Amino acid sequence: MKLKIAIQKSGRLYDDSVKLLKECGIDFNNSMNKLRTEASNFPLEILYLRDDDIPQYVADKVAATGIVGENVIAEKKKKVKVVQQLGFGKCRLSIAVPKDKTYAGARGLNGMRIATSYANILSAYLKKNKIKAEIHEISGSVEIAPGIGLADAICDLVSSGSTLFSNGLKEAATVMESQAALIANPRLNRQEQEILTKLIFRMKAVRKAKKNKYILLNAPDKNLNKILTLIPGMKSPTILPLAEKGWCSVHSVIMEEEFWDVIEKLKDYGAQGILVVPIEKMVI
Ligand code: PRT
Ligand code: ZN
């Protein structure tokens, strides 16, 4: 029995999806012209598909699970379960207007024509905000719609904002935040569920490791307690005496996002020889 997982065949999610599976210790051949491949050391079969098709394939159980953007999951409205956010493919679905137009809040969109490939999400947003606007659904190059007179505003994915900028548009409101997620068919058999549970366990360990760093430092005994409160670690820090009297070595784990703050304070408390190293997997 193998679990089938659908990932994007090519595009923005392809590299990170393959990387994540490989970081989970799963070996497979990912030459670009393949449509499917089997892992050699884990009961997984990988199907390469267009991202838009992944929710449908998972809902129909052609693939038991898949990796796809939350924007696509929300737009397609298929019967799939989001089991895990994956932290890559981050972007937002935003409304943008020509940069010389003043944006008078969501209400200001009343009566406008908005071009988008995300008609379902946009229509729910307009309804929620009691806006009466016309949705003009197009499948690509949405950002040129205002320039060619097709629409007054657009609703499209934004990451750096440079596409909007180079098309003379500015971001006016965020409709949804998105990142890649692991989805699954809600009715997996017992064996599929067991393999999926193992896969999720590995993905969590990889994600957790990325968010944390291993830290080693030398601490003066007199400030040890203060230093320990800054780096409490997973259970508690390891403390080893140094050959030099009055000093010890402390090993612990810190969150990536707290990193610079913590380092500054550690230095203030006299910590020396601070080493920070990446963690590959982390299981608590
Ligand atoms: O061929 P296939 O249908 O599989 O791929 P696709 O062309 O439909 O999708 P693709 O590969 O472009 O994007 C796949 C997924 O990546 C999306 O569904 C999102 O979940 C995620 N993602 C993250 C993005 C972006 N960031 C993004 N910036 N998808 C698209 N964009 C586009 C956006 O549409 C706009 O044209 O990039 C442009 C804006 O980027 P900035 O950086 O200029 O703001
Ligand atoms: Zn697509």
GROMACS .gro file of C-alpha atoms and ligand atoms in nm:
model
  329
    1MET     CA    1   0.000   0.000   0.000
    2LYS     CA    2   0.132   0.342  -0.097
    3LEU     CA    3   0.001   0.688  -0.015
    4LYS     CA    4  -0.044   0.903  -0.325
    5ILE     CA    5   0.055   1.268  -0.294
    6ALA     CA    6  -0.005   1.529  -0.563
    7ILE     CA    7   0.244   1.814  -0.596
    8GLN     CA    8   0.276   2.094  -0.850
    9LYS     CA    9   0.443   1.976  -1.172
   10SER     CA   10   0.627   2.304  -1.227
   11GLY     CA   11   0.586   2.653  -1.091
   12ARG     CA   12   0.635   2.837  -0.766
   13LEU     CA   13   0.553   2.549  -0.531
   14TYR     CA   14   0.749   2.277  -0.712
   15ASP     CA   15   1.099   2.331  -0.567
   16ASP     CA   16   0.985   2.376  -0.208
   17SER     CA   17   0.746   2.078  -0.223
   18VAL     CA   18   1.024   1.848  -0.351
   19LYS     CA   19   1.269   1.992  -0.096
   20LEU     CA   20   1.027   1.935   0.192
   21LEU     CA   21   0.969   1.569   0.096
   22LYS     CA   22   1.347   1.516   0.062
   23GLU     CA   23   1.408   1.682   0.400
   24CYS     CA   24   1.157   1.433   0.540
   25GLY     CA   25   1.411   1.168   0.437
   26ILE     CA   26   1.205   1.052   0.138
   27ASP     CA   27   1.411   0.953  -0.168
   28PHE     CA   28   1.261   0.975  -0.515
   29ASN     CA   29   1.358   1.062  -0.867
   30ASN     CA   30   1.224   1.406  -0.953
   31SER     CA   31   1.326   1.455  -1.314
   32MET     CA   32   1.101   1.729  -1.454
   33ASN     CA   33   0.940   1.529  -1.737
   34LYS     CA   34   0.788   1.266  -1.507
   35LEU     CA   35   0.417   1.253  -1.433
   36ARG     CA   36   0.453   1.017  -1.141
   37THR     CA   37   0.726   0.856  -0.938
   38GLU     CA   38   0.758   0.624  -0.639
   39ALA     CA   39   0.972   0.687  -0.336
   40SER     CA   40   1.235   0.421  -0.277
   41ASN     CA   41   1.238   0.427   0.104
   42PHE     CA   42   0.886   0.538   0.208
   43PRO     CA   43   0.541   0.414   0.094
   44LEU     CA   44   0.470   0.723  -0.114
   45GLU     CA   45   0.377   0.770  -0.479
   46ILE     CA   46   0.419   1.124  -0.610
   47LEU     CA   47   0.193   1.263  -0.884
   48TYR     CA   48   0.292   1.585  -1.061
   49LEU     CA   49  -0.008   1.802  -1.152
   50ARG     CA   50  -0.115   2.159  -1.224
   51ASP     CA   51  -0.182   2.326  -0.891
   52ASP     CA   52  -0.541   2.419  -0.986
   53ASP     CA   53  -0.627   2.050  -1.035
   54ILE     CA   54  -0.486   1.927  -0.704
   55PRO     CA   55  -0.793   1.996  -0.480
   56GLN     CA   56  -1.021   1.811  -0.724
   57TYR     CA   57  -0.785   1.511  -0.753
   58VAL     CA   58  -0.760   1.490  -0.374
   59ALA     CA   59  -1.139   1.526  -0.331
   60ASP     CA   60  -1.187   1.243  -0.586
   61LYS     CA   61  -0.915   1.040  -0.410
   62VAL     CA   62  -0.707   1.005  -0.726
   63ALA     CA   63  -0.442   1.127  -0.484
   64ALA     CA   64  -0.498   1.079  -0.111
   65THR     CA   65  -0.311   1.400  -0.028
   66GLY     CA   66  -0.157   1.701  -0.197
   67ILE     CA   67   0.046   2.015  -0.152
   68VAL     CA   68  -0.119   2.334  -0.279
   69GLY     CA   69  -0.164   2.702  -0.192
   70GLU     CA   70  -0.440   2.794   0.055
   71ASN     CA   71  -0.560   3.044  -0.208
   72VAL     CA   72  -0.632   2.756  -0.447
   73ILE     CA   73  -0.793   2.547  -0.171
   74ALA     CA   74  -1.027   2.836  -0.081
   75GLU     CA   75  -1.111   2.915  -0.442
   76LYS     CA   76  -1.185   2.558  -0.554
   77LYS     CA   77  -1.411   2.477  -0.256
   78LYS     CA   78  -1.358   2.100  -0.286
   79LYS     CA   79  -1.416   1.848  -0.007
   80VAL     CA   80  -1.060   1.829   0.124
   81LYS     CA   81  -0.912   1.863   0.471
   82VAL     CA   82  -0.621   2.101   0.541
   83VAL     CA   83  -0.392   1.897   0.762
   84GLN     CA   84  -0.080   2.111   0.791
   85GLN     CA   85   0.041   2.455   0.688
   86LEU     CA   86   0.384   2.429   0.531
   87GLY     CA   87   0.537   2.776   0.566
   88PHE     CA   88   0.641   2.829   0.202
   89GLY     CA   89   0.467   2.982  -0.102
   90LYS     CA   90   0.362   3.273   0.117
   91CYS     CA   91   0.163   3.547  -0.054
   92ARG     CA   92  -0.158   3.742  -0.012
   93LEU     CA   93  -0.464   3.786  -0.227
   94SER     CA   94  -0.516   4.160  -0.249
   95ILE     CA   95  -0.733   4.418  -0.413
   96ALA     CA   96  -0.530   4.673  -0.606
   97VAL     CA   97  -0.632   4.996  -0.775
   98PRO     CA   98  -0.453   5.233  -1.015
   99LYS     CA   99  -0.197   5.424  -0.808
  100ASP     CA  100  -0.343   5.769  -0.885
  101LYS     CA  101  -0.688   5.668  -0.749
  102THR     CA  102  -0.766   5.736  -0.385
  103TYR     CA  103  -0.885   5.426  -0.207
  104ALA     CA  104  -1.169   5.515   0.027
  105GLY     CA  105  -1.185   5.181   0.213
  106ALA     CA  106  -1.371   4.867   0.107
  107ARG     CA  107  -1.692   5.071   0.057
  108GLY     CA  108  -1.516   5.270  -0.214
  109LEU     CA  109  -1.521   4.956  -0.428
  110ASN     CA  110  -1.899   4.989  -0.470
  111GLY     CA  111  -1.993   4.995  -0.836
  112MET     CA  112  -1.644   4.902  -0.956
  113ARG     CA  113  -1.552   4.627  -1.200
  114ILE     CA  114  -1.287   4.405  -1.041
  115ALA     CA  115  -1.084   4.164  -1.254
  116THR     CA  116  -0.967   3.842  -1.087
  117SER     CA  117  -0.894   3.471  -1.124
  118TYR     CA  118  -1.032   3.425  -0.772
  119ALA     CA  119  -1.404   3.488  -0.826
  120ASN     CA  120  -1.525   3.268  -0.538
  121ILE     CA  121  -1.297   3.417  -0.274
  122LEU     CA  122  -1.361   3.771  -0.398
  123SER     CA  123  -1.734   3.727  -0.410
  124ALA     CA  124  -1.738   3.600  -0.048
  125TYR     CA  125  -1.523   3.899   0.055
  126LEU     CA  126  -1.753   4.148  -0.120
  127LYS     CA  127  -2.058   3.987   0.037
  128LYS     CA  128  -1.905   3.994   0.385
  129ASN     CA  129  -1.819   4.363   0.347
  130LYS     CA  130  -2.157   4.444   0.188
  131ILE     CA  131  -1.995   4.575  -0.129
  132LYS     CA  132  -2.180   4.570  -0.459
  133ALA     CA  133  -1.911   4.538  -0.724
  134GLU     CA  134  -1.897   4.353  -1.053
  135ILE     CA  135  -1.655   4.060  -1.074
  136HIS     CA  136  -1.485   4.016  -1.409
  137GLU     CA  137  -1.330   3.669  -1.411
  138ILE     CA  138  -1.015   3.622  -1.619
  139SER     CA  139  -0.764   3.341  -1.602
  140GLY     CA  140  -0.432   3.525  -1.628
  141SER     CA  141  -0.247   3.858  -1.669
  142VAL     CA  142  -0.497   4.013  -1.431
  143GLU     CA  143  -0.265   4.303  -1.355
  144ILE     CA  144  -0.301   4.454  -1.702
  145ALA     CA  145  -0.684   4.471  -1.681
  146PRO     CA  146  -0.712   4.831  -1.548
  147GLY     CA  147  -0.452   4.957  -1.798
  148ILE     CA  148  -0.648   4.824  -2.097
  149GLY     CA  149  -0.981   4.947  -1.966
  150LEU     CA  150  -1.117   4.605  -1.875
  151ALA     CA  151  -1.162   4.680  -1.506
  152ASP     CA  152  -1.132   4.952  -1.241
  153ALA     CA  153  -0.949   4.735  -0.991
  154ILE     CA  154  -0.801   4.386  -0.963
  155CYS     CA  155  -0.788   4.113  -0.703
  156ASP     CA  156  -0.471   3.906  -0.742
  157LEU     CA  157  -0.184   3.739  -0.559
  158VAL     CA  158   0.094   3.964  -0.437
  159SER     CA  159   0.427   3.875  -0.281
  160SER     CA  160   0.692   4.145  -0.331
  161GLY     CA  161   0.449   4.394  -0.486
  162SER     CA  162   0.676   4.461  -0.785
  163THR     CA  163   0.422   4.332  -1.042
  164LEU     CA  164   0.163   4.578  -0.912
  165PHE     CA  165   0.418   4.857  -0.908
  166SER     CA  166   0.533   4.800  -1.264
  167ASN     CA  167   0.170   4.800  -1.382
  168GLY     CA  168   0.091   5.132  -1.214
  169LEU     CA  169  -0.122   4.974  -0.940
  170LYS     CA  170  -0.119   4.997  -0.560
  171GLU     CA  171  -0.238   4.748  -0.301
  172ALA     CA  172  -0.561   4.864  -0.138
  173ALA     CA  173  -0.689   4.578   0.081
  174THR     CA  174  -0.585   4.224   0.175
  175VAL     CA  175  -0.853   3.967   0.105
  176MET     CA  176  -0.662   3.664   0.237
  177GLU     CA  177  -0.314   3.555   0.343
  178SER     CA  178  -0.191   3.233   0.190
  179GLN     CA  179   0.083   2.973   0.214
  180ALA     CA  180   0.128   2.619   0.088
  181ALA     CA  181  -0.058   2.353   0.283
  182LEU     CA  182  -0.085   1.976   0.296
  183ILE     CA  183  -0.439   1.867   0.217
  184ALA     CA  184  -0.597   1.523   0.241
  185ASN     CA  185  -0.909   1.342   0.134
  186PRO     CA  186  -1.135   1.322   0.441
  187ARG     CA  187  -1.202   0.949   0.392
  188LEU     CA  188  -0.867   0.772   0.392
  189ASN     CA  189  -0.844   0.404   0.475
  190ARG     CA  190  -0.655   0.293   0.783
  191GLN     CA  191  -0.329   0.220   0.601
  192GLU     CA  192  -0.335   0.551   0.415
  193GLN     CA  193  -0.406   0.733   0.740
  194GLU     CA  194  -0.110   0.559   0.908
  195ILE     CA  195   0.129   0.663   0.631
  196LEU     CA  196  -0.011   1.016   0.636
  197THR     CA  197   0.041   1.037   1.013
  198LYS     CA  198   0.407   0.937   0.964
  199LEU     CA  199   0.447   1.195   0.689
  200ILE     CA  200   0.294   1.473   0.901
  201PHE     CA  201   0.518   1.376   1.194
  202ARG     CA  202   0.824   1.416   0.971
  203MET     CA  203   0.701   1.744   0.819
  204LYS     CA  204   0.642   1.889   1.166
  205ALA     CA  205   0.994   1.789   1.273
  206VAL     CA  206   1.143   1.958   0.967
  207ARG     CA  207   0.935   2.276   1.016
  208LYS     CA  208   1.012   2.295   1.386
  209ALA     CA  209   1.384   2.256   1.317
  210LYS     CA  210   1.373   2.546   1.070
  211LYS     CA  211   1.215   2.772   1.329
  212ASN     CA  212   1.481   2.694   1.590
  213LYS     CA  213   1.857   2.717   1.632
  214TYR     CA  214   2.097   2.531   1.858
  215ILE     CA  215   2.297   2.771   2.074
  216LEU     CA  216   2.618   2.712   2.269
  217LEU     CA  217   2.788   2.975   2.481
  218ASN     CA  218   3.021   3.034   2.773
  219ALA     CA  219   2.852   3.199   3.071
  220PRO     CA  220   3.003   3.358   3.381
  221ASP     CA  221   2.865   3.170   3.685
  222LYS     CA  222   2.751   3.494   3.847
  223ASN     CA  223   2.503   3.565   3.565
  224LEU     CA  224   2.409   3.205   3.492
  225ASN     CA  225   2.052   3.230   3.625
  226LYS     CA  226   1.975   3.539   3.419
  227ILE     CA  227   2.120   3.375   3.108
  228LEU     CA  228   1.915   3.059   3.163
  229THR     CA  229   1.591   3.257   3.170
  230LEU     CA  230   1.675   3.386   2.820
  231ILE     CA  231   1.739   3.041   2.671
  232PRO     CA  232   1.511   2.796   2.852
  233GLY     CA  233   1.549   2.532   2.577
  234MET     CA  234   1.324   2.236   2.498
  235LYS     CA  235   1.315   2.085   2.847
  236SER     CA  236   1.594   2.275   3.018
  237PRO     CA  237   1.941   2.385   2.906
  238THR     CA  238   2.253   2.168   2.943
  239ILE     CA  239   2.514   2.321   3.176
  240LEU     CA  240   2.873   2.195   3.175
  241PRO     CA  241   3.154   2.334   3.392
  242LEU     CA  242   3.449   2.489   3.205
  243ALA     CA  243   3.810   2.415   3.302
  244GLU     CA  244   3.840   2.786   3.390
  245LYS     CA  245   3.689   2.857   3.731
  246GLY     CA  246   3.379   3.079   3.746
  247TRP     CA  247   3.259   2.984   3.397
  248CYS     CA  248   3.035   2.720   3.245
  249SER     CA  249   2.920   2.618   2.900
  250VAL     CA  250   2.545   2.636   2.826
  251HIS     CA  251   2.374   2.449   2.540
  252SER     CA  252   2.016   2.522   2.447
  253VAL     CA  253   1.766   2.589   2.167
  254ILE     CA  254   1.625   2.928   2.066
  255MET     CA  255   1.356   3.039   1.827
  256GLU     CA  256   1.486   3.192   1.506
  257GLU     CA  257   1.256   3.494   1.544
  258GLU     CA  258   1.388   3.573   1.894
  259PHE     CA  259   1.746   3.526   1.784
  260TRP     CA  260   1.883   3.885   1.759
  261ASP     CA  261   1.701   4.006   2.068
  262VAL     CA  262   1.831   3.717   2.276
  263ILE     CA  263   2.189   3.747   2.148
  264GLU     CA  264   2.203   4.116   2.246
  265LYS     CA  265   2.085   4.039   2.599
  266LEU     CA  266   2.319   3.742   2.636
  267LYS     CA  267   2.613   3.967   2.553
  268ASP     CA  268   2.491   4.220   2.809
  269TYR     CA  269   2.505   3.943   3.073
  270GLY     CA  270   2.866   3.864   2.981
  271ALA     CA  271   2.813   3.555   2.765
  272GLN     CA  272   3.111   3.477   2.540
  273GLY     CA  273   3.197   3.243   2.253
  274ILE     CA  274   2.836   3.228   2.136
  275LEU     CA  275   2.784   2.967   1.863
  276VAL     CA  276   2.451   2.932   1.682
  277VAL     CA  277   2.403   2.631   1.457
  278PRO     CA  278   2.115   2.512   1.239
  279ILE     CA  279   1.908   2.213   1.345
  280GLU     CA  280   1.815   1.956   1.081
  281LYS     CA  281   1.523   1.777   1.251
  282MET     CA  282   1.357   1.845   1.583
  283VAL     CA  283   1.133   1.602   1.767
  284ILE     CA  284   0.994   1.701   2.103
  285PRT     O1  285   0.098   2.568  -1.396
  285PRT     P1  286   0.023   2.577  -1.269
  285PRT     O2  287  -0.125   2.601  -1.288
  285PRT     O3  288   0.053   2.461  -1.177
  285PRT     O4  289   0.083   2.704  -1.190
  285PRT     P2  290   0.030   2.855  -1.179
  285PRT     O5  291   0.097   2.935  -1.286
  285PRT     O6  292  -0.119   2.860  -1.167
  285PRT     O7  293   0.081   2.894  -1.035
  285PRT     P3  294   0.221   2.952  -0.986
  285PRT     O8  295   0.329   2.850  -1.001
  285PRT     O9  296   0.246   3.090  -1.040
  285PRT    O10  297   0.184   2.971  -0.831
  285PRT     C1  298   0.154   2.860  -0.752
  285PRT     C2  299   0.118   2.908  -0.613
  285PRT    O11  300   0.227   2.983  -0.558
  285PRT     C3  301   0.003   3.007  -0.602
  285PRT    O12  302  -0.124   2.942  -0.607
  285PRT     C4  303   0.026   3.068  -0.466
  285PRT    O13  304  -0.023   2.984  -0.363
  285PRT     C5  305   0.179   3.071  -0.456
  285PRT     N1  306   0.238   3.205  -0.478
  285PRT     C6  307   0.320   3.269  -0.392
  285PRT     C7  308   0.221   3.286  -0.585
  285PRT     C8  309   0.294   3.402  -0.560
  285PRT     N2  310   0.355   3.389  -0.440
  285PRT     C9  311   0.296   3.508  -0.659
  285PRT     N3  312   0.359   3.611  -0.636
  285PRT     N4  313   0.152   3.271  -0.701
  285PRT    C10  314   0.154   3.369  -0.792
  285PRT     N5  315   0.223   3.486  -0.777
  285PRT    C11  316   0.218   3.582  -0.892
  285PRT    C12  317   0.096   3.674  -0.889
  285PRT    O14  318  -0.015   3.612  -0.949
  285PRT    C13  319   0.146   3.795  -0.969
  285PRT    O15  320   0.138   3.772  -1.107
  285PRT    O16  321   0.330   3.666  -0.893
  285PRT    C14  322   0.293   3.798  -0.931
  285PRT    C15  323   0.310   3.892  -0.814
  285PRT    O17  324   0.435   3.874  -0.754
  285PRT     P4  325   0.511   4.001  -0.694
  285PRT    O18  326   0.631   3.943  -0.625
  285PRT    O19  327   0.550   4.087  -0.811
  285PRT    O20  328   0.418   4.070  -0.599
  286ZN      ZN  329  -0.239   2.716  -1.167
   0.00000   0.00000   0.00000
